[in-house]
Coordinates of C-alpha atoms in Angstrom, one line a residue:
X1 CA 180.6 71.3 109.2
X2 CA 180.3 74.1 106.5
X3 CA 177.9 76.8 107.4
X4 CA 176.9 79.6 104.8
X5 CA 177.7 83.4 104.8
X6 CA 175.2 85.5 106.9
X7 CA 171.8 87.0 104.8
X8 CA 171.5 90.3 104.8
X9 CA 169.4 92.2 107.5
X10 CA 165.9 91.5 106.7
X11 CA 163.6 94.9 107.3
X12 CA 162.9 96.5 110.2
X13 CA 159.6 95.5 112.2
X14 CA 158.5 99.0 112.5
X15 CA 159.5 102.2 110.9
X16 CA 159.9 104.1 114.2
X17 CA 159.6 103.9 118.2
X18 CA 161.9 100.9 118.5
X19 CA 161.7 97.5 116.7
X20 CA 163.9 94.6 115.3
X21 CA 165.3 92.8 112.5
X22 CA 167.2 89.3 111.6
X23 CA 169.7 87.5 109.8
X24 CA 170.0 84.1 109.6
X25 CA 172.7 81.4 107.8
X26 CA 172.6 77.7 107.6
X27 CA 174.3 74.4 107.6
X28 CA 175.4 73.8 104.1
X29 CA 177.1 70.3 105.3
X30 CA 176.6 68.4 108.5
X31 CA 179.7 66.7 110.0
X32 CA 180.3 63.0 109.5
X33 CA 183.1 60.9 110.2
X34 CA 184.4 62.8 113.3
X35 CA 184.7 66.1 111.3
X36 CA 184.3 69.5 113.1
X37 CA 181.0 70.2 114.6
X38 CA 178.7 73.3 114.1
X39 CA 179.6 76.2 116.0
X40 CA 178.0 79.4 116.5
X41 CA 174.5 80.9 116.0
X42 CA 172.0 80.4 112.9
X43 CA 170.5 83.8 113.9
X44 CA 170.9 87.3 114.9
X45 CA 168.6 89.9 116.0
X46 CA 169.4 93.3 116.3
X47 CA 167.2 96.4 117.5
X48 CA 166.3 98.8 114.8
X49 CA 164.3 102.3 114.2
X50 CA 164.9 103.3 117.9
X51 CA 164.3 107.0 117.0
X52 CA 160.7 108.3 118.5
X53 CA 157.8 108.7 115.9
X54 CA 157.6 112.2 114.8
X55 CA 161.0 113.3 115.3
X56 CA 164.1 114.0 112.9
X57 CA 165.1 111.3 111.3
X58 CA 167.9 108.8 112.4
X59 CA 171.2 109.2 110.9
X60 CA 173.4 105.9 111.0
X61 CA 177.1 105.5 111.5
X62 CA 179.0 105.5 108.4
X63 CA 182.6 105.1 108.0
X64 CA 184.7 107.1 105.2
X65 CA 186.7 105.3 102.3
X66 CA 190.1 104.2 103.1
X67 CA 192.8 107.0 102.5
X68 CA 195.4 106.0 100.0
X69 CA 198.6 104.3 101.1
X70 CA 201.3 105.4 103.2
X71 CA 204.8 105.4 101.9
X72 CA 206.9 102.3 102.3
X73 CA 209.0 102.4 105.7
X74 CA 212.0 100.6 103.7
X75 CA 212.4 98.5 101.0
X76 CA 210.4 95.1 101.0
X77 CA 208.7 96.4 104.2
X78 CA 205.2 97.5 105.1
X79 CA 202.9 100.5 104.4
X80 CA 199.9 101.6 105.9
X81 CA 196.3 103.5 105.7
X82 CA 193.5 104.2 107.7
X83 CA 189.7 105.2 107.6
X84 CA 187.5 107.3 110.3
X85 CA 184.2 107.5 110.8
X86 CA 182.4 110.2 108.6
X87 CA 178.7 110.2 110.7
X88 CA 178.2 108.9 114.1
X89 CA 174.9 107.8 114.8
X90 CA 172.1 110.3 116.1
X91 CA 168.3 110.2 116.8
X92 CA 168.7 106.5 117.0
X93 CA 170.5 105.1 113.8
X94 CA 172.3 102.5 113.7
X95 CA 175.4 102.4 115.9
X96 CA 178.7 101.7 114.5
X97 CA 179.8 98.2 113.7
X98 CA 183.6 97.3 114.9
X99 CA 185.5 97.4 112.0
X100 CA 189.2 98.1 111.4
X101 CA 190.2 101.3 111.0
X102 CA 193.8 100.7 110.2
X103 CA 195.2 98.4 107.7
X104 CA 198.7 97.1 107.3
X105 CA 199.8 96.1 103.9
X106 CA 202.8 94.8 101.6
X107 CA 205.0 97.2 99.8
X108 CA 205.0 96.9 96.1
X109 CA 208.3 98.2 96.0
X110 CA 211.1 96.0 94.5
X111 CA 214.5 96.4 95.5
X112 CA 216.5 93.6 94.4
X113 CA 214.9 94.0 90.8
X114 CA 216.6 95.4 87.7
X115 CA 217.3 98.9 88.0
X116 CA 216.9 101.3 84.7
X117 CA 218.2 104.3 86.8
X118 CA 221.0 105.0 89.0
X119 CA 222.9 108.0 90.4
X120 CA 226.2 109.0 89.0
X121 CA 229.5 109.3 91.6
X122 CA 229.5 112.7 93.1
X123 CA 231.6 115.5 91.1
X124 CA 234.7 117.6 92.9
X125 CA 234.0 120.4 95.1
X126 CA 233.8 123.6 93.5
X127 CA 236.1 126.7 94.9
X128 CA 234.6 128.2 98.1
X129 CA 232.9 131.5 97.5
X130 CA 235.0 133.3 100.0
X131 CA 238.6 132.7 101.0
X132 CA 238.2 133.9 104.8
X133 CA 235.7 134.7 107.3
X134 CA 232.2 132.8 107.8
X135 CA 229.2 132.5 105.1
X136 CA 231.4 130.7 102.2
X137 CA 229.9 127.9 100.1
X138 CA 230.7 125.4 97.5
X139 CA 229.0 122.8 96.0
X140 CA 229.2 119.3 94.2
X141 CA 227.1 117.6 91.6
X142 CA 225.6 114.1 90.4
X143 CA 222.5 113.3 88.2
X144 CA 220.7 110.2 87.2
X145 CA 221.6 108.3 84.1
X146 CA 220.7 104.6 82.4
X147 CA 222.3 101.6 84.0
X148 CA 224.4 99.5 81.1
X149 CA 221.2 97.1 81.5
X150 CA 218.7 99.5 80.4
X151 CA 220.5 101.0 77.5
X152 CA 221.3 97.5 75.8
X153 CA 217.6 97.1 76.1
X154 CA 216.4 100.3 74.7
X155 CA 214.9 100.7 71.2
X156 CA 217.8 102.0 68.7
X157 CA 215.8 105.7 68.2
X158 CA 215.5 106.0 72.3
X159 CA 219.3 105.1 72.1
X160 CA 219.7 107.6 69.7
X161 CA 218.1 110.3 71.8
X162 CA 219.8 109.5 75.1
X163 CA 223.1 109.8 73.3
X164 CA 222.3 113.2 71.8
X165 CA 220.8 114.4 75.1
X166 CA 224.3 113.3 76.5
X167 CA 226.6 115.0 73.7
X168 CA 224.5 118.1 74.1
X169 CA 224.8 118.0 78.2
X170 CA 228.5 118.2 77.8
X171 CA 228.6 120.8 75.4
X172 CA 226.6 122.7 77.7
X173 CA 228.9 122.2 80.6
X174 CA 231.9 122.9 78.5
X175 CA 230.4 126.1 77.2
X176 CA 229.6 127.0 80.9
X177 CA 233.3 126.6 81.9
X178 CA 234.4 128.4 78.8
X179 CA 231.9 131.3 79.7
X180 CA 233.4 131.4 83.7
X181 CA 236.7 131.8 82.0
X182 CA 235.6 134.4 79.9
X183 CA 234.1 136.4 82.3
X184 CA 237.4 136.2 84.8
X185 CA 239.7 137.6 82.2
X186 CA 236.9 140.3 81.0
X187 CA 236.9 141.4 84.8
X188 CA 240.6 141.6 85.1
X189 CA 240.9 143.5 81.5
X190 CA 238.7 145.6 82.9
X191 CA 240.0 146.2 86.5
X192 CA 243.6 146.8 84.4
X193 CA 241.9 149.5 82.3
X194 CA 240.3 151.2 85.2
X195 CA 243.6 151.1 87.1
X196 CA 245.7 152.7 84.1
X197 CA 242.8 155.6 83.8
X198 CA 243.0 156.2 87.6
X199 CA 246.7 156.3 87.5
X200 CA 246.5 159.0 84.5
X201 CA 244.3 161.3 85.9
X202 CA 246.6 161.2 89.2
X203 CA 249.6 162.4 87.3
X204 CA 248.0 164.9 84.9
X205 CA 247.4 167.9 88.0
X206 CA 251.1 167.5 88.7
X207 CA 252.6 168.3 85.2
X208 CA 250.1 171.3 85.0
X209 CA 251.9 172.5 88.8
X210 CA 255.3 172.5 87.6
X211 CA 256.6 175.9 87.7
X212 CA 257.6 177.4 84.1
X213 CA 261.1 178.9 84.0
X214 CA 261.1 181.9 82.3
X215 CA 263.4 182.1 79.3
X216 CA 265.4 185.2 78.8
X217 CA 267.2 186.3 75.4
X218 CA 270.1 188.5 74.9
X219 CA 270.1 190.3 71.7
X220 CA 273.4 192.5 71.2
X221 CA 272.3 196.0 70.6
X222 CA 274.3 198.0 67.5
X223 CA 275.9 201.3 67.9
X224 CA 274.9 204.2 65.7

C-alpha cells in the first residue's frame, strides 16, 4: 500500500466562536499479492477559531528558526542546534504542534584529510624575569606554518610570497635579539659611567679638605 501526503488544512468553517477544518490523504496504490496493508486514517479533523466573536484576534503558536550549529565535540563527532517557541497561543489561537526543539547533526570537520597548516615545535624557554622570590615569568613560542605538501601545491607567486615572509620573520627575530644585546650593553655602560661619576664626587671633597702646610723661606740679611 502506498498513501499520499496529507493535504493542507482546509479553511475553518467559521471565523470565531469555534469551528473545524479538515485535511485528507488518499491511497495511491492498494496492496496486492500479500503486500503491506493500508494503515492509518485518511482524514483528520481539527478545531479552529476558538476565540470569542468580537474579542481580540487569536495568536497562533509559532516556533523560532533554528539557531546556528554549535561546535563539534570532537573530530568526526556530533554537533547540535536548538529552536524555541517565539509565540505561545492565546485568544483561542492554534496550539503548538509537537515538534523537535533540538537537532543532532554530523560534524563536517574532517580530521584525516589533507592538512595545509601545522604547528611548529615549541621554542626554548626564555630566561626568568626575576632571579629570586615569586612572580617571575618566562615564555616560549611556536607558530603556524605550511605543511610540505601544501608548499608543493602552491602556485609560484604564492610560494615566493611565503618565502619572503619567512625571510622577513627570521630577519625580524635577528634584529630583536641584536636590539636586546645593545640595550644590555648600553645599560652596563651607563651604570659604569654613573659609578665613576659618583666615585669622583666622593673623592673631590677630600682633596679640598686636606690641611695646607705653610711654607717658610729664610733669607739672609745683609749687614750694612
